[in-house]
Amino acid sequence: MKSLAVFQMSGIYKDRDLRECFPGMDLCLFDCSEERGTNGFCDEEAKNRLRQQIVHMQACLEGEDLHTEEVPHGVHLLDNGNYHYLSALMTERIGEPYTLVLIDHHPDLQPSAFGWEVLSCGSWVLNALLAQENLKRVFALGVEETLKEEALLCVREAIGREDYERVRKKISFAYPKPEEVVGGIYLSIDKDVLAKKFVKTNWDQGEMTLSQLEEIVRALCSNHRMIGMDLCGAPDETVLQEHPEALKESLLIDAHLIRVLQVSS
């Protein structure tokens, strides 16, 4: 995986920083910063426009022997956590049964307040579970303990008992055992799972160390077929005003995790 697709959603990424932090990688930058209706949530019109960007991403990465229905192969940077829903738009194109491993301080199972037609950064895993036939299992790691049951209760109230029982069977908050993984793994990481001493994001953060996150990524890549990986959790402008170094720190962690993926796969 030598190519890196970068989704410029908030306008935070600078070409010089990217090339400095990812030497030797083929960078494909997709500037979506002028798109309306994308910050934190994504309406139907914005979804369709972003889907076109994902098709362009495939053309950029075609040197990695991609197939039309399997666009998410490779590594993708998704800006800050407000745009984590991009993972749902990429994984919806996976043309085989697969397992999602989410490493995140939040479960992203919160039903959207705007209705099911609106995809949000807090609802995208639930949206994917309801809409994607090929998504067979979800393992959410690093989630804040108090958010687990709260999220499941909200899901049950929002979708009803029958759909809840079907969805609940697919969700686990534990590290996957080999026999529990169906197909290949798509790995989605929000760096807000890390303690603030390692990275600063625009969301409340967990207490995971970088070495703990590295070990999870290494174990997954060593023992399973990886379909692709995305990373979000970049700082926003508010964070950068107080911590100007935060973007560089975030990109260096991205680069480190990508190297772990490359070495371990």
C-alpha atoms as a PDB file:
ATOM      1  CA  MET A   1       0.000   0.000   0.000  1.00  0.00           C
ATOM      2  CA  LYS A   2       2.252   2.783  -1.288  1.00  0.00           C
ATOM      3  CA  SER A   3      -0.502   5.237  -2.206  1.00  0.00           C
ATOM      4  CA  LEU A   4      -2.217   7.540   0.270  1.00  0.00           C
ATOM      5  CA  ALA A   5      -5.574   9.138  -0.470  1.00  0.00           C
ATOM      6  CA  VAL A   6      -6.062  12.361   1.501  1.00  0.00           C
ATOM      7  CA  PHE A   7      -9.535  13.863   1.827  1.00  0.00           C
ATOM      8  CA  GLN A   8      -9.176  17.605   2.354  1.00  0.00           C
ATOM      9  CA  MET A   9     -12.497  18.365   4.082  1.00  0.00           C
ATOM     10  CA  SER A  10     -11.724  21.262   6.422  1.00  0.00           C
ATOM     11  CA  GLY A  11      -8.817  22.768   4.494  1.00  0.00           C
ATOM     12  CA  ILE A  12      -6.297  21.867   7.182  1.00  0.00           C
ATOM     13  CA  TYR A  13      -3.806  19.810   5.155  1.00  0.00           C
ATOM     14  CA  LYS A  14      -0.874  21.544   3.484  1.00  0.00           C
ATOM     15  CA  ASP A  15       1.009  19.925   0.609  1.00  0.00           C
ATOM     16  CA  ARG A  16       4.415  20.597   2.173  1.00  0.00           C
ATOM     17  CA  ASP A  17       3.444  18.954   5.470  1.00  0.00           C
ATOM     18  CA  LEU A  18       2.040  15.917   3.694  1.00  0.00           C
ATOM     19  CA  ARG A  19       5.132  15.379   1.561  1.00  0.00           C
ATOM     20  CA  GLU A  20       7.415  15.872   4.551  1.00  0.00           C
ATOM     21  CA  CYS A  21       5.509  13.383   6.732  1.00  0.00           C
ATOM     22  CA  PHE A  22       4.886  10.743   4.044  1.00  0.00           C
ATOM     23  CA  PRO A  23       8.112  10.530   2.009  1.00  0.00           C
ATOM     24  CA  GLY A  24       8.085   7.882  -0.676  1.00  0.00           C
ATOM     25  CA  MET A  25       4.303   7.578  -0.781  1.00  0.00           C
ATOM     26  CA  ASP A  26       2.184   8.511  -3.788  1.00  0.00           C
ATOM     27  CA  LEU A  27      -0.127  11.214  -2.440  1.00  0.00           C
ATOM     28  CA  CYS A  28      -3.584  11.704  -3.930  1.00  0.00           C
ATOM     29  CA  LEU A  29      -5.164  14.847  -2.458  1.00  0.00           C
ATOM     30  CA  PHE A  30      -8.911  15.324  -2.929  1.00  0.00           C
ATOM     31  CA  ASP A  31      -9.985  18.871  -2.080  1.00  0.00           C
ATOM     32  CA  CYS A  32     -13.564  18.734  -0.788  1.00  0.00           C
ATOM     33  CA  SER A  33     -13.250  21.832   1.395  1.00  0.00           C
ATOM     34  CA  GLU A  34     -15.806  23.756  -0.678  1.00  0.00           C
ATOM     35  CA  GLU A  35     -18.461  21.065  -0.313  1.00  0.00           C
ATOM     36  CA  ARG A  36     -21.490  22.203   1.654  1.00  0.00           C
ATOM     37  CA  GLY A  37     -23.387  20.053   4.107  1.00  0.00           C
ATOM     38  CA  THR A  38     -20.423  17.909   5.143  1.00  0.00           C
ATOM     39  CA  ASN A  39     -19.225  19.146   8.550  1.00  0.00           C
ATOM     40  CA  GLY A  40     -20.315  16.543  11.073  1.00  0.00           C
ATOM     41  CA  PHE A  41     -23.138  15.248   8.909  1.00  0.00           C
ATOM     42  CA  CYS A  42     -23.775  14.550   5.255  1.00  0.00           C
ATOM     43  CA  ASP A  43     -27.066  14.984   3.420  1.00  0.00           C
ATOM     44  CA  GLU A  44     -28.062  13.021   0.319  1.00  0.00           C
ATOM     45  CA  GLU A  45     -26.735  15.569  -2.177  1.00  0.00           C
ATOM     46  CA  ALA A  46     -23.390  15.807  -0.409  1.00  0.00           C
ATOM     47  CA  LYS A  47     -23.184  12.011  -0.187  1.00  0.00           C
ATOM     48  CA  ASN A  48     -23.556  11.691  -3.944  1.00  0.00           C
ATOM     49  CA  ARG A  49     -20.881  14.299  -4.591  1.00  0.00           C
ATOM     50  CA  LEU A  50     -18.501  12.612  -2.176  1.00  0.00           C
ATOM     51  CA  ARG A  51     -19.178   9.245  -3.780  1.00  0.00           C
ATOM     52  CA  GLN A  52     -17.877  10.763  -7.014  1.00  0.00           C
ATOM     53  CA  GLN A  53     -14.707  11.807  -5.200  1.00  0.00           C
ATOM     54  CA  ILE A  54     -14.288   8.218  -4.039  1.00  0.00           C
ATOM     55  CA  VAL A  55     -14.569   7.042  -7.650  1.00  0.00           C
ATOM     56  CA  HIS A  56     -11.800   9.536  -8.527  1.00  0.00           C
ATOM     57  CA  MET A  57      -9.806   8.117  -5.646  1.00  0.00           C
ATOM     58  CA  GLN A  58      -9.986   4.715  -7.290  1.00  0.00           C
ATOM     59  CA  ALA A  59      -8.556   6.139 -10.499  1.00  0.00           C
ATOM     60  CA  CYS A  60      -5.723   7.698  -8.499  1.00  0.00           C
ATOM     61  CA  LEU A  61      -4.942   4.400  -6.793  1.00  0.00           C
ATOM     62  CA  GLU A  62      -5.473   2.168  -9.819  1.00  0.00           C
ATOM     63  CA  GLY A  63      -1.823   1.225  -9.780  1.00  0.00           C
ATOM     64  CA  GLU A  64      -2.636  -0.927  -6.737  1.00  0.00           C
ATOM     65  CA  ASP A  65      -4.786  -3.289  -8.787  1.00  0.00           C
ATOM     66  CA  LEU A  66      -8.145  -2.154  -7.423  1.00  0.00           C
ATOM     67  CA  HIS A  67     -11.507  -3.446  -8.505  1.00  0.00           C
ATOM     68  CA  THR A  68     -14.477  -1.150  -9.005  1.00  0.00           C
ATOM     69  CA  GLU A  69     -16.479  -2.741  -6.212  1.00  0.00           C
ATOM     70  CA  GLU A  70     -13.535  -2.739  -3.800  1.00  0.00           C
ATOM     71  CA  VAL A  71     -12.555   0.915  -3.693  1.00  0.00           C
ATOM     72  CA  PRO A  72     -11.421   1.038  -0.039  1.00  0.00           C
ATOM     73  CA  HIS A  73      -8.181  -0.881  -0.692  1.00  0.00           C
ATOM     74  CA  GLY A  74      -5.267   1.244   0.472  1.00  0.00           C
ATOM     75  CA  VAL A  75      -4.907   3.923   3.128  1.00  0.00           C
ATOM     76  CA  HIS A  76      -7.005   7.061   3.479  1.00  0.00           C
ATOM     77  CA  LEU A  77      -6.745  10.185   5.641  1.00  0.00           C
ATOM     78  CA  LEU A  78     -10.169  11.604   6.458  1.00  0.00           C
ATOM     79  CA  ASP A  79      -9.332  14.928   8.168  1.00  0.00           C
ATOM     80  CA  ASN A  80     -10.798  15.468  11.649  1.00  0.00           C
ATOM     81  CA  GLY A  81     -13.374  13.307  13.387  1.00  0.00           C
ATOM     82  CA  ASN A  82     -16.294  15.328  12.033  1.00  0.00           C
ATOM     83  CA  TYR A  83     -15.780  13.512   8.722  1.00  0.00           C
ATOM     84  CA  HIS A  84     -15.475   9.950   9.997  1.00  0.00           C
ATOM     85  CA  TYR A  85     -18.701   9.119   8.128  1.00  0.00           C
ATOM     86  CA  LEU A  86     -16.578   8.934   4.957  1.00  0.00           C
ATOM     87  CA  SER A  87     -15.725   5.414   6.106  1.00  0.00           C
ATOM     88  CA  ALA A  88     -19.341   4.373   5.457  1.00  0.00           C
ATOM     89  CA  LEU A  89     -19.248   5.779   1.923  1.00  0.00           C
ATOM     90  CA  MET A  90     -16.104   3.831   1.113  1.00  0.00           C
ATOM     91  CA  THR A  91     -17.033   0.543   2.734  1.00  0.00           C
ATOM     92  CA  GLU A  92     -20.445   0.489   1.051  1.00  0.00           C
ATOM     93  CA  ARG A  93     -18.577  -0.399  -2.145  1.00  0.00           C
ATOM     94  CA  ILE A  94     -16.845  -3.483  -0.755  1.00  0.00           C
ATOM     95  CA  GLY A  95     -18.027  -6.365  -2.896  1.00  0.00           C
ATOM     96  CA  GLU A  96     -17.477  -9.231  -0.460  1.00  0.00           C
ATOM     97  CA  PRO A  97     -18.400 -10.146   3.134  1.00  0.00           C
ATOM     98  CA  TYR A  98     -16.107  -8.235   5.479  1.00  0.00           C
ATOM     99  CA  THR A  99     -15.429  -7.265   9.085  1.00  0.00           C
ATOM    100  CA  LEU A 100     -15.096  -3.673  10.309  1.00  0.00           C
ATOM    101  CA  VAL A 101     -12.661  -3.018  13.136  1.00  0.00           C
ATOM    102  CA  LEU A 102     -13.208   0.423  14.606  1.00  0.00           C
ATOM    103  CA  ILE A 103     -10.649   1.894  17.010  1.00  0.00           C
ATOM    104  CA  ASP A 104     -12.317   4.961  18.478  1.00  0.00           C
ATOM    105  CA  HIS A 105     -13.112   6.645  21.783  1.00  0.00           C
ATOM    106  CA  HIS A 106     -16.737   6.771  20.608  1.00  0.00           C
ATOM    107  CA  PRO A 107     -18.865   3.882  19.239  1.00  0.00           C
ATOM    108  CA  ASP A 108     -20.355   5.965  16.370  1.00  0.00           C
ATOM    109  CA  LEU A 109     -23.637   4.069  16.828  1.00  0.00           C
ATOM    110  CA  GLN A 110     -25.716   7.092  17.858  1.00  0.00           C
ATOM    111  CA  PRO A 111     -28.844   7.356  15.667  1.00  0.00           C
ATOM    112  CA  SER A 112     -28.819  10.596  13.699  1.00  0.00           C
ATOM    113  CA  ALA A 113     -31.130  13.305  15.007  1.00  0.00           C
ATOM    114  CA  PHE A 114     -31.814  14.320  11.404  1.00  0.00           C
ATOM    115  CA  GLY A 115     -33.233  10.977  10.261  1.00  0.00           C
ATOM    116  CA  TRP A 116     -31.751   7.972   8.487  1.00  0.00           C
ATOM    117  CA  GLU A 117     -31.260   9.797   5.199  1.00  0.00           C
ATOM    118  CA  VAL A 118     -28.623  11.981   6.889  1.00  0.00           C
ATOM    119  CA  LEU A 119     -25.285  10.319   7.598  1.00  0.00           C
ATOM    120  CA  SER A 120     -23.313  11.704  10.537  1.00  0.00           C
ATOM    121  CA  CYS A 121     -19.944  11.219  12.190  1.00  0.00           C
ATOM    122  CA  GLY A 122     -21.730   9.779  15.220  1.00  0.00           C
ATOM    123  CA  SER A 123     -24.102   7.448  13.358  1.00  0.00           C
ATOM    124  CA  TRP A 124     -22.076   6.037  10.483  1.00  0.00           C
ATOM    125  CA  VAL A 125     -21.382   2.590  12.000  1.00  0.00           C
ATOM    126  CA  LEU A 126     -25.094   2.077  12.670  1.00  0.00           C
ATOM    127  CA  ASN A 127     -25.948   3.318   9.174  1.00  0.00           C
ATOM    128  CA  ALA A 128     -23.480   0.835   7.716  1.00  0.00           C
ATOM    129  CA  LEU A 129     -24.872  -2.047   9.784  1.00  0.00           C
ATOM    130  CA  LEU A 130     -28.395  -1.318   8.593  1.00  0.00           C
ATOM    131  CA  ALA A 131     -27.563  -0.671   4.936  1.00  0.00           C
ATOM    132  CA  GLN A 132     -24.599  -2.897   4.050  1.00  0.00           C
ATOM    133  CA  GLU A 133     -25.373  -6.551   3.486  1.00  0.00           C
ATOM    134  CA  ASN A 134     -21.672  -7.385   3.232  1.00  0.00           C
ATOM    135  CA  LEU A 135     -20.845  -5.962   6.663  1.00  0.00           C
ATOM    136  CA  LYS A 136     -20.979  -9.077   8.840  1.00  0.00           C
ATOM    137  CA  ARG A 137     -19.208  -8.072  12.078  1.00  0.00           C
ATOM    138  CA  VAL A 138     -18.147  -4.874  13.858  1.00  0.00           C
ATOM    139  CA  PHE A 139     -15.485  -4.834  16.573  1.00  0.00           C
ATOM    140  CA  ALA A 140     -15.301  -1.450  18.312  1.00  0.00           C
ATOM    141  CA  LEU A 141     -12.113  -1.145  20.367  1.00  0.00           C
ATOM    142  CA  GLY A 142     -11.094   1.598  22.796  1.00  0.00           C
ATOM    143  CA  VAL A 143     -14.646   2.881  23.293  1.00  0.00           C
ATOM    144  CA  GLU A 144     -15.336   4.780  26.514  1.00  0.00           C
ATOM    145  CA  GLU A 145     -16.979   2.313  28.901  1.00  0.00           C
ATOM    146  CA  THR A 146     -19.928   4.560  29.749  1.00  0.00           C
ATOM    147  CA  LEU A 147     -20.746   5.055  26.075  1.00  0.00           C
ATOM    148  CA  LYS A 148     -21.173   1.368  25.227  1.00  0.00           C
ATOM    149  CA  GLU A 149     -24.488   0.602  26.918  1.00  0.00           C
ATOM    150  CA  GLU A 150     -25.737   4.130  26.312  1.00  0.00           C
ATOM    151  CA  ALA A 151     -25.205   3.715  22.574  1.00  0.00           C
ATOM    152  CA  LEU A 152     -26.876   0.297  22.452  1.00  0.00           C
ATOM    153  CA  LEU A 153     -29.894   1.616  24.352  1.00  0.00           C
ATOM    154  CA  CYS A 154     -30.259   4.495  21.878  1.00  0.00           C
ATOM    155  CA  VAL A 155     -30.012   2.063  18.969  1.00  0.00           C
ATOM    156  CA  ARG A 156     -32.741  -0.161  20.402  1.00  0.00           C
ATOM    157  CA  GLU A 157     -35.063   2.780  20.942  1.00  0.00           C
ATOM    158  CA  ALA A 158     -34.443   4.130  17.447  1.00  0.00           C
ATOM    159  CA  ILE A 159     -34.751   1.021  15.268  1.00  0.00           C
ATOM    160  CA  GLY A 160     -37.046  -1.292  17.216  1.00  0.00           C
ATOM    161  CA  ARG A 161     -36.528  -4.670  18.827  1.00  0.00           C
ATOM    162  CA  GLU A 162     -36.401  -6.858  15.690  1.00  0.00           C
ATOM    163  CA  ASP A 163     -33.774  -4.802  13.856  1.00  0.00           C
ATOM    164  CA  TYR A 164     -31.911  -4.247  17.111  1.00  0.00           C
ATOM    165  CA  GLU A 165     -31.521  -7.969  17.751  1.00  0.00           C
ATOM    166  CA  ARG A 166     -30.185  -8.473  14.223  1.00  0.00           C
ATOM    167  CA  VAL A 167     -27.720  -5.592  14.553  1.00  0.00           C
ATOM    168  CA  ARG A 168     -26.677  -6.367  18.129  1.00  0.00           C
ATOM    169  CA  LYS A 169     -25.415  -9.836  17.142  1.00  0.00           C
ATOM    170  CA  LYS A 170     -22.870  -8.212  14.852  1.00  0.00           C
ATOM    171  CA  ILE A 171     -21.404  -5.791  17.414  1.00  0.00           C
ATOM    172  CA  SER A 172     -18.626  -6.534  19.872  1.00  0.00           C
ATOM    173  CA  PHE A 173     -16.502  -4.283  22.054  1.00  0.00           C
ATOM    174  CA  ALA A 174     -13.791  -6.919  22.493  1.00  0.00           C
ATOM    175  CA  TYR A 175     -10.735  -7.734  20.388  1.00  0.00           C
ATOM    176  CA  PRO A 176     -11.796 -10.215  17.677  1.00  0.00           C
ATOM    177  CA  LYS A 177     -10.940 -13.866  17.971  1.00  0.00           C
ATOM    178  CA  PRO A 178      -9.769 -15.398  14.662  1.00  0.00           C
ATOM    179  CA  GLU A 179     -12.950 -17.449  14.255  1.00  0.00           C
ATOM    180  CA  GLU A 180     -15.114 -14.347  14.739  1.00  0.00           C
ATOM    181  CA  VAL A 181     -13.695 -12.464  11.747  1.00  0.00           C
ATOM    182  CA  VAL A 182     -15.689 -12.815   8.533  1.00  0.00           C
ATOM    183  CA  GLY A 183     -13.777 -12.120   5.315  1.00  0.00           C
ATOM    184  CA  GLY A 184     -11.132  -9.418   5.230  1.00  0.00           C
ATOM    185  CA  ILE A 185     -10.826  -6.540   7.692  1.00  0.00           C
ATOM    186  CA  TYR A 186     -11.414  -2.876   7.007  1.00  0.00           C
ATOM    187  CA  LEU A 187      -9.686  -0.925   9.770  1.00  0.00           C
ATOM    188  CA  SER A 188     -10.958   2.528  10.755  1.00  0.00           C
ATOM    189  CA  ILE A 189      -9.023   4.532  13.349  1.00  0.00           C
ATOM    190  CA  ASP A 190     -10.041   7.762  15.045  1.00  0.00           C
ATOM    191  CA  LYS A 191      -7.044   9.156  16.880  1.00  0.00           C
ATOM    192  CA  ASP A 192      -9.315  10.512  19.621  1.00  0.00           C
ATOM    193  CA  VAL A 193      -8.851   7.043  21.142  1.00  0.00           C
ATOM    194  CA  LEU A 194      -5.365   8.216  22.154  1.00  0.00           C
ATOM    195  CA  ALA A 195      -4.493  10.178  25.283  1.00  0.00           C
ATOM    196  CA  LYS A 196      -3.879  13.897  24.740  1.00  0.00           C
ATOM    197  CA  LYS A 197      -0.167  13.516  25.491  1.00  0.00           C
ATOM    198  CA  PHE A 198       0.178  11.758  22.123  1.00  0.00           C
ATOM    199  CA  VAL A 199      -2.169  13.766  19.900  1.00  0.00           C
ATOM    200  CA  LYS A 200      -4.716  16.560  20.193  1.00  0.00           C
ATOM    201  CA  THR A 201      -8.050  16.223  18.397  1.00  0.00           C
ATOM    202  CA  ASN A 202     -11.247  18.277  18.286  1.00  0.00           C
ATOM    203  CA  TRP A 203     -13.172  15.669  20.327  1.00  0.00           C
ATOM    204  CA  ASP A 204     -12.964  14.361  23.889  1.00  0.00           C
ATOM    205  CA  GLN A 205     -10.273  11.704  24.033  1.00  0.00           C
ATOM    206  CA  GLY A 206      -9.495   8.342  25.568  1.00  0.00           C
ATOM    207  CA  GLU A 207      -6.441   7.111  27.458  1.00  0.00           C
ATOM    208  CA  MET A 208      -4.930   4.599  25.016  1.00  0.00           C
ATOM    209  CA  THR A 209      -1.182   4.879  24.505  1.00  0.00           C
ATOM    210  CA  LEU A 210       0.452   4.978  21.092  1.00  0.00           C
ATOM    211  CA  SER A 211       2.237   1.695  21.806  1.00  0.00           C
ATOM    212  CA  GLN A 212      -1.087   0.026  22.669  1.00  0.00           C
ATOM    213  CA  LEU A 213      -2.642   1.278  19.423  1.00  0.00           C
ATOM    214  CA  GLU A 214       0.426   0.170  17.474  1.00  0.00           C
ATOM    215  CA  GLU A 215       0.219  -3.311  18.975  1.00  0.00           C
ATOM    216  CA  ILE A 216      -3.467  -3.661  17.998  1.00  0.00           C
ATOM    217  CA  VAL A 217      -2.730  -2.607  14.422  1.00  0.00           C
ATOM    218  CA  ARG A 218       0.268  -4.937  14.206  1.00  0.00           C
ATOM    219  CA  ALA A 219      -1.708  -7.915  15.520  1.00  0.00           C
ATOM    220  CA  LEU A 220      -4.627  -7.322  13.164  1.00  0.00           C
ATOM    221  CA  CYS A 221      -2.384  -6.926  10.127  1.00  0.00           C
ATOM    222  CA  SER A 222      -0.245  -9.947  10.999  1.00  0.00           C
ATOM    223  CA  ASN A 223      -3.167 -12.325  11.464  1.00  0.00           C
ATOM    224  CA  HIS A 224      -5.806 -11.190   8.984  1.00  0.00           C
ATOM    225  CA  ARG A 225      -6.245 -10.066   5.386  1.00  0.00           C
ATOM    226  CA  MET A 226      -6.537  -6.303   5.364  1.00  0.00           C
ATOM    227  CA  ILE A 227      -8.886  -4.719   2.837  1.00  0.00           C
ATOM    228  CA  GLY A 228      -7.942  -1.158   3.702  1.00  0.00           C
ATOM    229  CA  MET A 229      -7.460   1.388   6.469  1.00  0.00           C
ATOM    230  CA  ASP A 230      -8.546   4.938   7.152  1.00  0.00           C
ATOM    231  CA  LEU A 231      -7.407   7.427   9.772  1.00  0.00           C
ATOM    232  CA  CYS A 232      -9.200  10.485  11.119  1.00  0.00           C
ATOM    233  CA  GLY A 233      -8.740  12.622  14.220  1.00  0.00           C
ATOM    234  CA  ALA A 234      -6.744  15.532  12.833  1.00  0.00           C
ATOM    235  CA  PRO A 235      -6.999  18.783  14.815  1.00  0.00           C
ATOM    236  CA  ASP A 236      -9.311  21.565  13.679  1.00  0.00           C
ATOM    237  CA  GLU A 237      -8.534  25.286  13.528  1.00  0.00           C
ATOM    238  CA  THR A 238      -9.650  25.823  17.130  1.00  0.00           C
ATOM    239  CA  VAL A 239      -7.163  23.240  18.397  1.00  0.00           C
ATOM    240  CA  LEU A 240      -4.408  24.676  16.212  1.00  0.00           C
ATOM    241  CA  GLN A 241      -4.884  28.162  17.635  1.00  0.00           C
ATOM    242  CA  GLU A 242      -3.854  26.807  21.031  1.00  0.00           C
ATOM    243  CA  HIS A 243      -1.501  24.079  19.812  1.00  0.00           C
ATOM    244  CA  PRO A 244       0.146  25.088  16.492  1.00  0.00           C
ATOM    245  CA  GLU A 245       2.218  21.895  16.475  1.00  0.00           C
ATOM    246  CA  ALA A 246      -0.835  19.608  16.675  1.00  0.00           C
ATOM    247  CA  LEU A 247      -1.220  18.972  12.940  1.00  0.00           C
ATOM    248  CA  LYS A 248       2.402  17.900  12.487  1.00  0.00           C
ATOM    249  CA  GLU A 249       2.113  15.592  15.502  1.00  0.00           C
ATOM    250  CA  SER A 250      -1.082  14.085  14.104  1.00  0.00           C
ATOM    251  CA  LEU A 251       0.418  13.476  10.666  1.00  0.00           C
ATOM    252  CA  LEU A 252       3.513  11.839  12.142  1.00  0.00           C
ATOM    253  CA  ILE A 253       1.294   9.409  14.058  1.00  0.00           C
ATOM    254  CA  ASP A 254      -0.582   8.678  10.828  1.00  0.00           C
ATOM    255  CA  ALA A 255       2.731   7.986   9.108  1.00  0.00           C
ATOM    256  CA  HIS A 256       3.864   5.723  11.950  1.00  0.00           C
ATOM    257  CA  LEU A 257       0.663   3.650  11.872  1.00  0.00           C
ATOM    258  CA  ILE A 258       0.882   3.322   8.099  1.00  0.00           C
ATOM    259  CA  ARG A 259       4.433   1.970   8.450  1.00  0.00           C
ATOM    260  CA  VAL A 260       3.173  -0.555  11.006  1.00  0.00           C
ATOM    261  CA  LEU A 261       0.516  -1.621   8.514  1.00  0.00           C
ATOM    262  CA  GLN A 262       3.031  -1.961   5.690  1.00  0.00           C
ATOM    263  CA  VAL A 263       5.564  -3.937   7.734  1.00  0.00           C
ATOM    264  CA  SER A 264       2.996  -6.235   9.355  1.00  0.00           C
ATOM    265  CA  SER A 265       0.779  -7.108   6.364  1.00  0.00           C
END
